[in-house]
Tab-separated table of C-alpha atoms and ligand atoms in Angstrom:
chain	number	residue	atom	x	y	z
A	1	MET	CA	11.541	0.949	-22.059
A	2	ILE	CA	11.316	1.765	-18.435
A	3	THR	CA	9.135	4.711	-18.644
A	4	ARG	CA	6.288	2.639	-20.376
A	5	THR	CA	3.349	1.930	-18.125
A	6	ALA	CA	2.538	-1.850	-17.720
A	7	ALA	CA	-0.413	-1.619	-20.289
A	8	GLU	CA	1.988	-0.111	-22.768
A	9	LEU	CA	4.640	-2.807	-22.101
A	10	ALA	CA	1.918	-5.449	-22.454
A	11	ALA	CA	0.900	-4.081	-25.875
A	12	ALA	CA	4.635	-4.023	-26.809
A	13	LEU	CA	4.921	-7.720	-25.905
A	14	ALA	CA	1.859	-8.672	-27.761
A	15	SER	CA	2.888	-6.965	-30.950
A	16	GLY	CA	6.488	-8.573	-30.753
A	17	GLU	CA	7.954	-5.020	-30.625
A	18	THR	CA	9.900	-6.084	-27.420
A	19	THR	CA	10.508	-9.099	-25.220
A	20	SER	CA	9.940	-9.932	-21.633
A	21	VAL	CA	13.745	-10.448	-21.183
A	22	ALA	CA	14.476	-7.167	-22.622
A	23	ALA	CA	11.809	-5.367	-20.508
A	24	THR	CA	13.012	-7.187	-17.250
A	25	ARG	CA	16.547	-6.575	-18.139
A	26	ALA	CA	15.962	-2.875	-18.528
A	27	HIS	CA	14.324	-2.670	-15.223
A	28	LEU	CA	17.215	-4.646	-13.492
A	29	ASP	CA	19.593	-2.272	-15.114
A	30	ARG	CA	17.528	0.674	-13.720
A	31	ILE	CA	17.538	-0.873	-10.295
A	32	ALA	CA	21.363	-1.335	-10.523
A	33	GLU	CA	21.469	2.508	-11.621
A	34	VAL	CA	19.423	4.179	-9.078
A	35	ASP	CA	18.634	1.993	-6.262
A	36	GLY	CA	21.856	2.952	-4.469
A	37	ALA	CA	20.294	6.307	-4.028
A	38	VAL	CA	16.633	5.261	-3.589
A	39	HIS	CA	16.841	2.084	-1.769
A	40	ALA	CA	13.466	0.805	-2.726
A	41	PHE	CA	14.674	-2.888	-2.726
A	42	LEU	CA	15.710	-5.137	0.020
A	43	HIS	CA	16.488	-7.956	-2.189
A	44	VAL	CA	16.701	-8.091	-6.027
A	45	ASP	CA	16.213	-11.464	-7.849
A	46	ALA	CA	17.724	-10.918	-11.231
A	47	GLU	CA	18.287	-14.550	-12.013
A	48	GLY	CA	14.695	-15.724	-10.985
A	49	ALA	CA	13.256	-12.659	-12.845
A	50	LEU	CA	15.104	-13.275	-16.077
A	51	ALA	CA	14.261	-17.201	-15.894
A	52	VAL	CA	10.551	-16.275	-15.679
A	53	ALA	CA	10.928	-13.717	-18.505
A	54	GLU	CA	12.561	-16.340	-20.666
A	55	ALA	CA	9.745	-18.726	-20.161
A	56	SER	CA	7.197	-15.967	-20.901
A	57	ASP	CA	8.989	-15.146	-24.209
A	58	ALA	CA	9.047	-18.944	-25.129
A	59	ARG	CA	5.303	-19.134	-24.307
A	60	ARG	CA	4.423	-16.229	-26.439
A	61	ALA	CA	6.587	-17.407	-29.426
A	62	ALA	CA	4.599	-20.755	-29.035
A	63	GLY	CA	1.483	-18.530	-29.288
A	64	THR	CA	-0.056	-18.775	-25.715
A	65	THR	CA	0.097	-16.353	-22.820
A	66	LEU	CA	-0.971	-16.733	-19.258
A	67	SER	CA	-2.529	-13.348	-18.679
A	68	ALA	CA	-2.829	-9.880	-20.074
A	69	LEU	CA	0.277	-9.058	-18.092
A	70	ASP	CA	2.371	-12.083	-19.050
A	71	GLY	CA	6.034	-10.958	-19.177
A	72	VAL	CA	5.579	-7.539	-17.498
A	73	PRO	CA	7.991	-7.380	-14.460
A	74	ILE	CA	6.835	-6.496	-10.985
A	75	ALA	CA	8.137	-5.761	-7.391
A	76	VAL	CA	6.527	-7.227	-4.396
A	77	LYS	CA	6.477	-5.668	-0.888
A	78	ASP	CA	8.662	-7.669	1.533
A	79	VAL	CA	5.711	-8.515	3.745
A	80	LEU	CA	4.403	-11.121	1.302
A	81	THR	CA	5.933	-14.613	1.397
A	82	THR	CA	7.826	-15.813	-1.503
A	83	GLU	CA	9.137	-19.317	-1.715
A	84	GLY	CA	12.883	-19.433	-2.118
A	85	LEU	CA	13.250	-15.582	-1.777
A	86	PRO	CA	14.034	-13.899	1.504
A	87	THR	CA	10.960	-12.143	3.314
A	88	THR	CA	11.966	-9.959	6.154
A	89	CYS	CA	8.967	-7.581	6.705
A	90	GLY	CA	11.763	-4.877	7.134
A	91	SER	CA	12.604	-6.549	10.482
A	92	LYS	CA	15.730	-7.853	11.896
A	93	ILE	CA	13.881	-10.695	13.509
A	94	LEU	CA	13.321	-12.205	10.208
A	95	GLU	CA	16.636	-11.485	8.691
A	96	GLY	CA	17.794	-14.551	6.560
A	97	TRP	CA	14.262	-16.243	6.709
A	98	VAL	CA	13.406	-17.749	3.328
A	99	PRO	CA	9.705	-18.848	3.331
A	100	PRO	CA	8.843	-22.445	2.074
A	101	TYR	CA	5.622	-21.236	0.444
A	102	ASP	CA	4.254	-18.329	-1.707
A	103	ALA	CA	1.563	-16.051	-0.635
A	104	THR	CA	-1.529	-16.362	-2.845
A	105	VAL	CA	-0.908	-13.028	-4.357
A	106	VAL	CA	2.513	-14.140	-5.320
A	107	ARG	CA	1.416	-17.479	-6.644
A	108	ARG	CA	-1.144	-15.547	-8.781
A	109	LEU	CA	1.573	-13.384	-10.168
A	110	ARG	CA	3.802	-16.436	-10.935
A	111	GLU	CA	0.640	-18.218	-12.568
A	112	ALA	CA	-0.011	-15.038	-14.630
A	113	GLY	CA	3.623	-15.129	-15.857
A	114	LEU	CA	4.979	-11.803	-14.188
A	115	PRO	CA	8.736	-11.841	-13.381
A	116	ILE	CA	9.350	-10.976	-9.923
A	117	LEU	CA	12.221	-8.354	-9.829
A	118	GLY	CA	12.556	-8.484	-6.095
A	119	LYS	CA	11.236	-7.373	-2.634
A	120	THR	CA	10.656	-3.870	-1.451
A	121	ASN	CA	11.542	-2.027	1.635
A	122	MET	CA	9.006	-1.211	4.145
A	123	ASP	CA	8.532	-0.013	7.891
A	124	GLU	CA	9.149	-2.839	10.214
A	125	PHE	CA	6.012	-5.247	10.084
A	126	ALA	CA	4.091	-2.394	8.162
A	127	MET	CA	4.295	0.026	11.067
A	128	GLY	CA	4.832	3.479	9.940
A	129	SER	CA	4.136	6.302	7.208
A	130	SER	CA	7.678	6.947	6.169
A	131	THR	CA	9.468	3.593	5.674
A	132	GLU	CA	12.070	5.033	8.282
A	133	HIS	CA	11.080	2.257	10.645
A	134	SER	CA	12.687	-0.435	8.299
A	135	ALA	CA	15.575	-2.081	10.128
A	136	TYR	CA	17.618	-2.051	6.738
A	137	GLY	CA	17.546	1.795	6.380
A	138	PRO	CA	15.050	4.118	4.873
A	139	THR	CA	13.892	4.418	1.344
A	140	ARG	CA	14.147	7.758	-0.180
A	141	ASN	CA	11.574	9.727	-2.204
A	142	PRO	CA	12.495	9.928	-5.955
A	143	TRP	CA	11.166	13.477	-6.031
A	144	ASP	CA	13.521	14.636	-3.254
A	145	LEU	CA	16.068	12.105	-1.778
A	146	ASP	CA	15.970	14.035	1.503
A	147	ARG	CA	12.312	13.260	1.826
A	148	ILE	CA	10.249	10.295	2.942
A	149	PRO	CA	8.388	8.106	0.232
A	150	GLY	CA	5.525	7.450	2.718
A	151	GLY	CA	5.032	4.399	4.440
A	152	SER	CA	4.829	1.532	5.212
A	153	GLY	CA	5.097	0.549	1.594
A	154	GLY	CA	7.611	3.286	0.621
A	155	GLY	CA	9.711	0.829	-1.299
A	156	SER	CA	7.037	-0.334	-3.555
A	157	ALA	CA	5.903	3.375	-4.366
A	158	ALA	CA	9.477	4.508	-4.848
A	159	ALA	CA	10.509	1.720	-7.102
A	160	VAL	CA	7.399	2.564	-9.347
A	161	ALA	CA	7.990	6.229	-9.197
A	162	ALA	CA	11.668	5.886	-10.064
A	163	PHE	CA	10.832	3.582	-12.957
A	164	GLU	CA	12.646	0.584	-11.358
A	165	ALA	CA	9.462	-1.452	-11.808
A	166	PRO	CA	6.301	-0.715	-13.806
A	167	LEU	CA	4.232	-2.450	-11.067
A	168	ALA	CA	4.398	-3.268	-7.629
A	169	ILE	CA	2.431	-4.964	-4.846
A	170	GLY	CA	1.821	-3.140	-1.584
A	171	THR	CA	-0.260	-3.688	1.589
A	172	ASP	CA	-2.565	-1.284	3.281
A	173	THR	CA	-3.659	-1.732	6.843
A	174	GLY	CA	-4.179	1.993	7.525
A	175	GLY	CA	-2.966	3.645	4.251
A	176	SER	CA	0.350	2.029	3.366
A	177	ILE	CA	-0.627	1.784	-0.244
A	178	ARG	CA	-2.436	5.088	-0.712
A	179	GLN	CA	-0.264	7.402	1.369
A	180	PRO	CA	3.015	6.388	-0.312
A	181	GLY	CA	1.100	6.724	-3.599
A	182	ALA	CA	0.124	10.318	-2.737
A	183	VAL	CA	3.595	11.535	-1.815
A	184	THR	CA	5.348	9.805	-4.602
A	185	GLY	CA	2.948	10.926	-7.343
A	186	THR	CA	1.962	7.148	-8.116
A	187	VAL	CA	-1.412	5.504	-8.228
A	188	GLY	CA	-2.175	3.113	-5.137
A	189	MET	CA	-5.311	1.031	-4.706
A	190	LYS	CA	-6.488	-0.678	-1.432
A	191	PRO	CA	-9.206	-3.319	-2.459
A	192	THR	CA	-12.224	-4.130	-0.604
A	193	TYR	CA	-11.301	-6.171	2.659
A	194	GLY	CA	-11.409	-9.822	1.531
A	195	GLY	CA	-11.246	-8.915	-2.146
A	196	VAL	CA	-7.557	-9.977	-2.403
A	197	SER	CA	-6.292	-13.042	-0.406
A	198	ARG	CA	-4.235	-12.318	2.839
A	199	TYR	CA	-2.814	-15.826	2.684
A	200	GLY	CA	0.892	-15.476	3.008
A	201	LEU	CA	0.635	-11.856	3.934
A	202	VAL	CA	2.494	-11.576	7.230
A	203	ALA	CA	-0.283	-10.230	9.436
A	204	LEU	CA	0.009	-6.729	11.079
A	205	ALA	CA	-3.550	-6.451	11.868
A	206	ASN	CA	-5.865	-9.244	10.397
A	207	SER	CA	-9.035	-7.387	10.287
A	208	LEU	CA	-7.440	-4.283	8.459
A	209	ASP	CA	-4.735	-5.659	6.169
A	210	GLN	CA	-5.222	-5.754	2.416
A	211	ALA	CA	-2.785	-6.289	-0.475
A	212	GLY	CA	-3.246	-4.184	-3.785
A	213	PRO	CA	-1.648	-2.565	-6.753
A	214	VAL	CA	0.902	0.127	-6.921
A	215	THR	CA	1.278	1.443	-10.407
A	216	ARG	CA	1.780	4.638	-12.437
A	217	THR	CA	-1.725	4.635	-14.017
A	218	VAL	CA	-5.295	3.803	-12.992
A	219	LEU	CA	-5.502	1.318	-15.721
A	220	ASP	CA	-2.311	-0.569	-14.799
A	221	SER	CA	-3.800	-0.901	-11.205
A	222	ALA	CA	-6.938	-2.330	-12.506
A	223	MET	CA	-5.116	-4.913	-14.594
A	224	LEU	CA	-3.142	-6.063	-11.796
A	225	HIS	CA	-6.011	-6.056	-9.400
A	226	GLU	CA	-7.693	-8.519	-11.800
A	227	VAL	CA	-4.639	-10.742	-11.662
A	228	ILE	CA	-4.367	-10.877	-7.898
A	229	GLY	CA	-7.981	-10.583	-6.692
A	230	GLY	CA	-10.746	-12.923	-6.410
A	231	HIS	CA	-11.761	-15.742	-3.847
A	232	ASP	CA	-9.091	-17.783	-2.098
A	233	PRO	CA	-10.200	-20.805	-0.107
A	234	LEU	CA	-6.856	-20.506	1.843
A	235	ASP	CA	-7.965	-17.190	3.308
A	236	SER	CA	-11.093	-17.681	5.659
A	237	THR	CA	-11.928	-13.850	5.206
A	238	SER	CA	-11.755	-13.877	1.380
A	239	ILE	CA	-15.010	-13.075	-0.296
A	240	ASP	CA	-16.476	-15.756	-2.250
A	241	GLN	CA	-17.792	-13.617	-4.987
A	242	SER	CA	-16.251	-12.610	-8.519
A	243	LEU	CA	-14.648	-9.179	-8.987
A	244	PRO	CA	-16.573	-6.471	-10.804
A	245	PRO	CA	-15.007	-5.736	-14.051
A	246	LEU	CA	-12.155	-3.400	-13.083
A	247	VAL	CA	-10.362	-2.914	-16.428
A	248	GLU	CA	-13.510	-2.188	-18.124
A	249	ALA	CA	-14.391	0.277	-15.495
A	250	ALA	CA	-10.955	1.961	-15.838
A	251	ARG	CA	-11.448	2.283	-19.681
A	252	GLN	CA	-15.000	3.563	-19.289
A	253	GLY	CA	-13.700	6.358	-16.963
A	254	ALA	CA	-10.787	7.208	-19.132
A	255	SER	CA	-13.372	8.157	-21.875
A	256	GLY	CA	-14.128	11.147	-19.554
A	257	ASP	CA	-17.887	10.644	-19.038
A	258	LEU	CA	-19.016	10.748	-15.513
A	259	SER	CA	-22.645	11.817	-15.930
A	260	GLY	CA	-24.806	10.297	-13.351
A	261	VAL	CA	-22.003	9.773	-10.826
A	262	ARG	CA	-22.591	11.422	-7.528
A	263	ILE	CA	-19.300	12.547	-5.777
A	264	GLY	CA	-19.501	13.187	-1.905
A	265	ILE	CA	-16.899	15.427	-0.498
A	266	ILE	CA	-16.259	14.386	3.191
A	267	SER	CA	-16.488	17.709	5.061
A	268	GLU	CA	-14.340	16.368	8.021
A	269	MET	CA	-11.475	15.902	5.811
A	270	SER	CA	-10.577	19.319	4.317
A	271	GLY	CA	-10.274	21.818	7.051
A	272	ASP	CA	-7.583	22.826	9.486
A	273	GLY	CA	-4.170	20.882	9.439
A	274	TRP	CA	-4.308	20.312	5.813
A	275	GLN	CA	-1.571	21.852	3.834
A	276	PRO	CA	-3.197	24.599	1.665
A	277	GLY	CA	-1.629	23.427	-1.754
A	278	VAL	CA	-2.849	19.910	-1.089
A	279	LEU	CA	-6.251	21.361	-0.627
A	280	THR	CA	-5.970	23.609	-3.791
A	281	ARG	CA	-5.034	20.506	-5.916
A	282	PHE	CA	-8.037	18.566	-4.183
A	283	ARG	CA	-10.576	21.308	-5.230
A	284	GLU	CA	-9.125	21.692	-8.790
A	285	SER	CA	-9.634	17.894	-9.212
A	286	VAL	CA	-13.232	17.987	-7.847
A	287	ASP	CA	-13.791	20.784	-10.464
A	288	LEU	CA	-12.519	18.590	-13.157
A	289	LEU	CA	-14.834	15.689	-12.183
A	290	VAL	CA	-17.603	18.101	-12.146
A	291	LYS	CA	-16.642	19.068	-15.907
A	292	ALA	CA	-16.705	15.332	-16.750
A	293	GLY	CA	-20.443	15.450	-15.694
A	294	ALA	CA	-20.494	14.284	-12.061
A	295	GLU	CA	-22.647	15.698	-9.517
A	296	VAL	CA	-21.029	16.900	-6.182
A	297	VAL	CA	-22.499	16.795	-2.890
A	298	GLU	CA	-21.064	17.515	0.613
A	299	VAL	CA	-21.424	14.670	3.062
A	300	SER	CA	-20.628	14.472	6.758
A	301	CYS	CA	-19.106	11.664	8.508
A	302	PRO	CA	-18.930	12.852	12.026
A	303	THR	CA	-17.312	9.655	13.620
A	304	PHE	CA	-14.431	9.978	11.311
A	305	VAL	CA	-12.686	12.226	13.738
A	306	HIS	CA	-12.299	9.302	16.112
A	307	ALA	CA	-10.898	6.917	13.350
A	308	LEU	CA	-7.262	7.487	14.343
A	309	ALA	CA	-7.774	6.733	18.033
A	310	THR	CA	-9.775	3.661	17.142
A	311	TYR	CA	-7.262	2.410	14.785
A	312	TYR	CA	-4.522	3.006	17.136
A	313	LEU	CA	-6.265	0.563	19.749
A	314	ILE	CA	-7.333	-2.108	17.293
A	315	LEU	CA	-4.130	-2.281	15.339
A	316	PRO	CA	-1.709	-2.612	18.422
A	317	ALA	CA	-4.105	-5.146	19.981
A	318	GLU	CA	-4.148	-7.310	16.882
A	319	ALA	CA	-0.428	-6.683	16.128
A	320	SER	CA	0.678	-7.691	19.657
A	321	SER	CA	-1.054	-11.033	19.300
A	322	ASN	CA	0.180	-11.565	15.596
A	323	LEU	CA	3.831	-10.856	16.577
A	324	ALA	CA	3.806	-13.280	19.513
A	325	LYS	CA	4.783	-15.864	16.975
A	326	PHE	CA	8.258	-14.444	16.519
A	327	ASP	CA	9.530	-16.380	19.489
A	328	ALA	CA	13.184	-17.184	18.481
A	329	MET	CA	12.063	-20.803	17.996
A	330	ARG	CA	10.097	-20.847	14.756
A	331	TYR	CA	11.629	-18.226	12.410
A	332	GLY	CA	14.666	-16.150	11.711
A	333	LEU	CA	16.828	-14.565	14.412
A	334	ARG	CA	17.724	-16.398	17.705
A	335	VAL	CA	19.863	-14.585	20.350
A	336	TRP	CA	21.593	-16.606	23.147
A	337	PRO	CA	22.174	-14.156	26.005
A	338	GLU	CA	24.502	-16.814	27.674
A	339	GLU	CA	25.127	-20.281	27.487
A	340	GLY	CA	22.649	-22.499	29.030
A	341	ALA	CA	19.876	-19.675	28.959
A	342	SER	CA	16.298	-20.860	29.243
A	343	ALA	CA	13.746	-20.724	26.426
A	344	GLU	CA	12.310	-17.664	28.002
A	345	GLU	CA	15.525	-15.743	28.337
A	346	VAL	CA	16.468	-16.681	24.589
A	347	MET	CA	12.960	-15.366	23.547
A	348	ARG	CA	13.364	-12.171	25.484
A	349	ALA	CA	16.835	-11.468	24.192
A	350	THR	CA	15.743	-12.233	20.739
A	351	ARG	CA	12.593	-10.029	20.704
A	352	ASP	CA	14.709	-7.231	22.441
A	353	ALA	CA	17.304	-7.467	19.609
A	354	GLY	CA	15.051	-8.268	16.816
A	355	PHE	CA	12.153	-5.609	17.022
A	356	GLY	CA	12.726	-2.068	16.685
A	357	ASP	CA	11.255	0.793	18.710
A	358	GLU	CA	8.019	1.231	16.990
A	359	VAL	CA	7.101	-2.439	17.046
A	360	LYS	CA	7.898	-2.586	20.697
A	361	ARG	CA	5.704	0.536	21.314
A	362	ARG	CA	2.783	-1.087	19.609
A	363	ILE	CA	3.219	-4.455	21.244
A	364	ILE	CA	3.088	-2.713	24.729
A	365	LEU	CA	0.022	-0.556	23.553
A	366	GLY	CA	-1.723	-3.639	22.256
A	367	THR	CA	-1.052	-5.798	25.283
A	368	TYR	CA	-2.304	-3.013	27.589
A	369	ALA	CA	-5.459	-2.510	25.539
A	370	LEU	CA	-6.099	-6.211	25.651
A	371	SER	CA	-5.418	-6.875	29.310
A	372	SER	CA	-8.304	-7.984	31.382
A	373	GLY	CA	-8.742	-4.770	33.413
A	374	TYR	CA	-8.724	-2.516	30.432
A	375	TYR	CA	-10.285	-4.484	27.633
A	376	ASP	CA	-13.720	-3.047	27.812
A	377	ALA	CA	-12.624	0.410	28.220
A	378	TYR	CA	-10.186	0.441	25.262
A	379	TYR	CA	-10.430	-2.460	22.821
A	380	GLY	CA	-14.192	-3.086	23.462
A	381	GLN	CA	-14.838	0.715	22.998
A	382	ALA	CA	-12.835	0.859	19.970
A	383	GLN	CA	-14.747	-1.849	18.251
A	384	LYS	CA	-17.998	0.054	19.127
A	385	VAL	CA	-16.645	3.294	17.461
A	386	ARG	CA	-15.611	1.056	14.575
A	387	THR	CA	-19.159	-0.027	13.949
A	388	LEU	CA	-20.290	3.761	14.145
A	389	ILE	CA	-17.604	4.620	11.337
A	390	SER	CA	-19.005	1.740	9.222
A	391	ARG	CA	-22.494	3.370	9.679
A	392	ASP	CA	-21.180	6.765	8.732
A	393	PHE	CA	-20.075	5.303	5.475
A	394	GLU	CA	-23.227	3.471	4.918
A	395	ALA	CA	-25.223	6.758	5.318
A	396	ALA	CA	-22.759	8.725	2.950
A	397	PHE	CA	-22.986	6.188	0.364
A	398	GLU	CA	-26.698	6.585	0.301
A	399	GLN	CA	-25.989	10.132	-0.762
A	400	ALA	CA	-23.060	9.641	-3.042
A	401	ASP	CA	-21.585	6.851	-5.145
A	402	VAL	CA	-18.009	7.643	-4.176
A	403	LEU	CA	-16.444	9.684	-1.400
A	404	VAL	CA	-13.462	11.898	-2.030
A	405	SER	CA	-10.761	13.670	0.008
A	406	PRO	CA	-7.086	14.462	-0.353
A	407	THR	CA	-5.148	11.351	0.392
A	408	ALA	CA	-2.623	12.536	3.031
A	409	PRO	CA	-2.700	16.017	4.785
A	410	THR	CA	0.734	17.115	3.655
A	411	THR	CA	3.232	16.509	0.645
A	412	ALA	CA	6.373	14.385	1.651
A	413	PHE	CA	8.124	15.576	4.742
A	414	LYS	CA	11.808	15.448	5.442
A	415	LEU	CA	13.601	12.188	6.641
A	416	GLY	CA	13.836	12.439	10.356
A	417	GLU	CA	11.268	15.228	10.669
A	418	LYS	CA	8.796	13.064	12.477
A	419	LEU	CA	10.684	10.059	13.514
A	420	ASP	CA	10.772	11.009	17.193
A	421	ASP	CA	7.163	11.989	17.351
A	422	PRO	CA	4.985	9.026	16.866
A	423	ILE	CA	1.684	10.968	17.180
A	424	ALA	CA	2.985	13.226	14.243
A	425	MET	CA	3.688	10.240	12.262
A	426	TYR	CA	0.350	8.573	13.048
A	427	LEU	CA	-1.501	11.781	11.711
A	428	ASN	CA	-0.374	11.230	8.280
A	429	ASP	CA	-3.179	8.487	7.959
A	430	LEU	CA	-6.014	10.617	8.989
A	431	ALA	CA	-7.754	10.227	5.663
A	432	THR	CA	-6.896	6.637	4.871
A	433	ILE	CA	-7.685	4.879	8.038
A	434	PRO	CA	-11.581	5.071	7.966
A	435	ALA	CA	-11.532	2.817	4.773
A	436	ASN	CA	-9.522	0.170	6.529
A	437	LEU	CA	-11.722	0.253	9.655
A	438	ALA	CA	-15.006	-0.197	7.349
A	439	GLY	CA	-13.288	-2.572	4.840
A	440	VAL	CA	-14.299	-0.404	1.920
A	441	PRO	CA	-11.985	0.127	-1.105
A	442	GLY	CA	-10.088	3.251	-1.890
A	443	ILE	CA	-7.759	4.574	-4.479
A	444	SER	CA	-5.215	7.362	-4.509
A	445	VAL	CA	-4.440	9.107	-7.738
A	446	PRO	CA	-1.875	11.936	-8.329
A	447	SER	CA	-3.524	15.259	-8.115
A	448	GLY	CA	-0.581	17.459	-9.105
A	449	LEU	CA	2.380	19.177	-7.519
A	450	ALA	CA	1.122	21.088	-4.318
A	451	ASP	CA	3.933	23.063	-2.884
A	452	GLU	CA	6.925	25.394	-3.728
A	453	ASP	CA	9.248	22.473	-3.727
A	454	GLY	CA	7.282	20.727	-6.402
A	455	LEU	CA	6.180	17.761	-4.617
A	456	PRO	CA	3.192	15.650	-5.484
A	457	ALA	CA	-0.096	15.122	-3.728
A	458	GLY	CA	-2.915	12.565	-4.044
A	459	PHE	CA	-6.685	12.402	-4.382
A	460	GLN	CA	-8.509	9.736	-2.756
A	461	ILE	CA	-11.621	7.935	-3.886
A	462	LEU	CA	-13.577	5.674	-1.812
A	463	ALA	CA	-16.332	3.349	-2.732
A	464	PRO	CA	-18.598	0.996	-1.019
A	465	ALA	CA	-17.466	-2.616	-0.257
A	466	LEU	CA	-17.286	-4.672	-3.466
A	467	ALA	CA	-17.799	-1.584	-5.699
A	468	ASP	CA	-14.042	-1.342	-6.449
A	469	ASP	CA	-14.906	-0.682	-10.023
A	470	ARG	CA	-16.185	2.805	-9.022
A	471	CYS	CA	-12.651	3.750	-7.778
A	472	TYR	CA	-11.374	2.716	-11.120
A	473	ARG	CA	-14.076	4.542	-13.097
A	474	VAL	CA	-13.746	7.778	-11.241
A	475	GLY	CA	-9.971	7.499	-10.791
A	476	ALA	CA	-9.426	7.037	-14.590
A	477	ALA	CA	-11.676	9.957	-15.489
A	478	LEU	CA	-9.565	12.267	-13.167
A	479	GLU	CA	-6.361	10.935	-14.424
A	480	ALA	CA	-7.462	11.558	-18.044
A	481	ALA	CA	-8.601	15.093	-17.397
A	482	LEU	CA	-5.253	15.924	-15.460
A	483	LEU	CA	-3.057	14.408	-18.133
A	484	ASP	CA	-4.573	16.495	-20.601
A	485	GLN	CA	-4.139	19.577	-18.484
A	486	TRP	CA	-0.319	18.640	-17.765
A	487	GLY	CA	0.344	17.337	-21.189
A	488	GLY	CA	1.751	14.204	-19.925
A	489	PRO	CA	2.557	12.397	-16.486
A	490	LEU	CA	4.254	14.163	-13.869
A	491	VAL	CA	7.679	12.426	-13.077
A	492	PRO	CA	10.341	12.990	-10.662
A	493	PRO	CA	13.289	15.134	-11.965
A	494	GLU	CA	15.805	12.685	-13.381
A	495	GLU	CA	18.833	14.533	-12.047
A	496	ASN	CA	17.763	13.774	-8.501
A	497	LEU	CA	18.608	10.080	-9.061
A	498	SER	CA	22.001	10.316	-10.361
B	1	LIG	N1	0.873	4.166	8.956
B	1	LIG	C1	-0.155	3.215	9.341
B	1	LIG	C2	0.400	2.586	10.534
B	1	LIG	O1	1.519	3.037	10.943
B	1	LIG	C3	-0.491	2.435	8.305
B	1	LIG	C4	0.269	1.212	8.162
B	1	LIG	C5	-0.092	0.203	6.990
B	1	LIG	O2	-1.099	0.458	6.369
B	1	LIG	N2	0.480	-0.862	6.987
B	1	LIG	O3	-0.161	1.828	11.105
């Protein structure tokens, strides 16, 4: 049961071969079996999930369903609010907070009949590339428990890789859906900015954040994207336009014909500093796309080399402002340094105890970049470079329908390896950050095992804003060609997990 894809589970539910209760219970059993080792979940809601599954089965028995994924269980990153279910954002400052409302993404999952298994682990407030910055301990990579599962959404990716959930929701501000996808051998899709509602997504950086699917196949991502996407009046940056047909694009791609599709290789993203095995798998994948009929061109995006620096000014600036609301008064933790302490003293003590080092680092950076004497030199300058990055994308998309690169420069590194070196940690997002700065969609699809330790790598496909369907079409074509070559999906060795 647990090794089935969401599309397969949906078909088994439709044919009456299984029930949502059986599928949900199988995943809850799997969580009980392996999550002690993986630690993908911060909260598991067995009771809630089974109640939704029962309702789904009853509906189906009465001849109705709410969506194509009705009854298929899912895990949700702990940065999206869930009514009645804790939401911590991986931070001590929100320990024990139970939101009074659902994020729009969560509401849409409920309205589509998906049982929510629980909330997944993440770097605190989505800051990180390894999930080691979670205040509740790291998630481990199912491919090798001594290695990181990527971040910040390592919990969602690991849950899906370890068959604890067929589907998960992640969020991607600089790569947190795609990079965990790459290092855990799963599929991760960051939709066009504004394509999926941010209402109830606890903001890291409003102008960059985007929720999206984490799955084991491209088709599953497209199915989930259709459930969560589309206009939401509660999010002022939500795009008031219907989604392109995503499932149809994935099915079309899976048929293996890419004739007429122009693929642009970003020349700035495949040279020095990239792990050789990751580049080899990347080039082989490009060859498969050519075999499927695509035309390949080389494109140059010279400002992308400044993307990381730009991001690490804009993100901390927005984050420092967003995190000001955690003031010991409104949510979660409240620390009294001494009896009779002033509000300011309580606030200071709470933020000192409640935030981890990486969060504090970014608040300081962001406050500095926004301070009146430095605003023009740092934040203002970064916004200008951001525009140049968008222009590079525009020019590149005149030459190619999609742009491709490896998703992350290396396979999964060891836990602890980069924890004390923030810059080394930041470098993991070299290839994923430009898409967030420009608001364009991007998917990471597994490209194969890329080193002597047998660890997976990812292939990134970027498309113009609102052309998310192209990510699915090309992604599904690549996936189909690779599955053919491998003779089936690559999965983590089961003995790792027991
Ligand atoms: N790793 C990046 C960061 O630390 C991306 C985070 C994200 O996408 N949420 O900011």
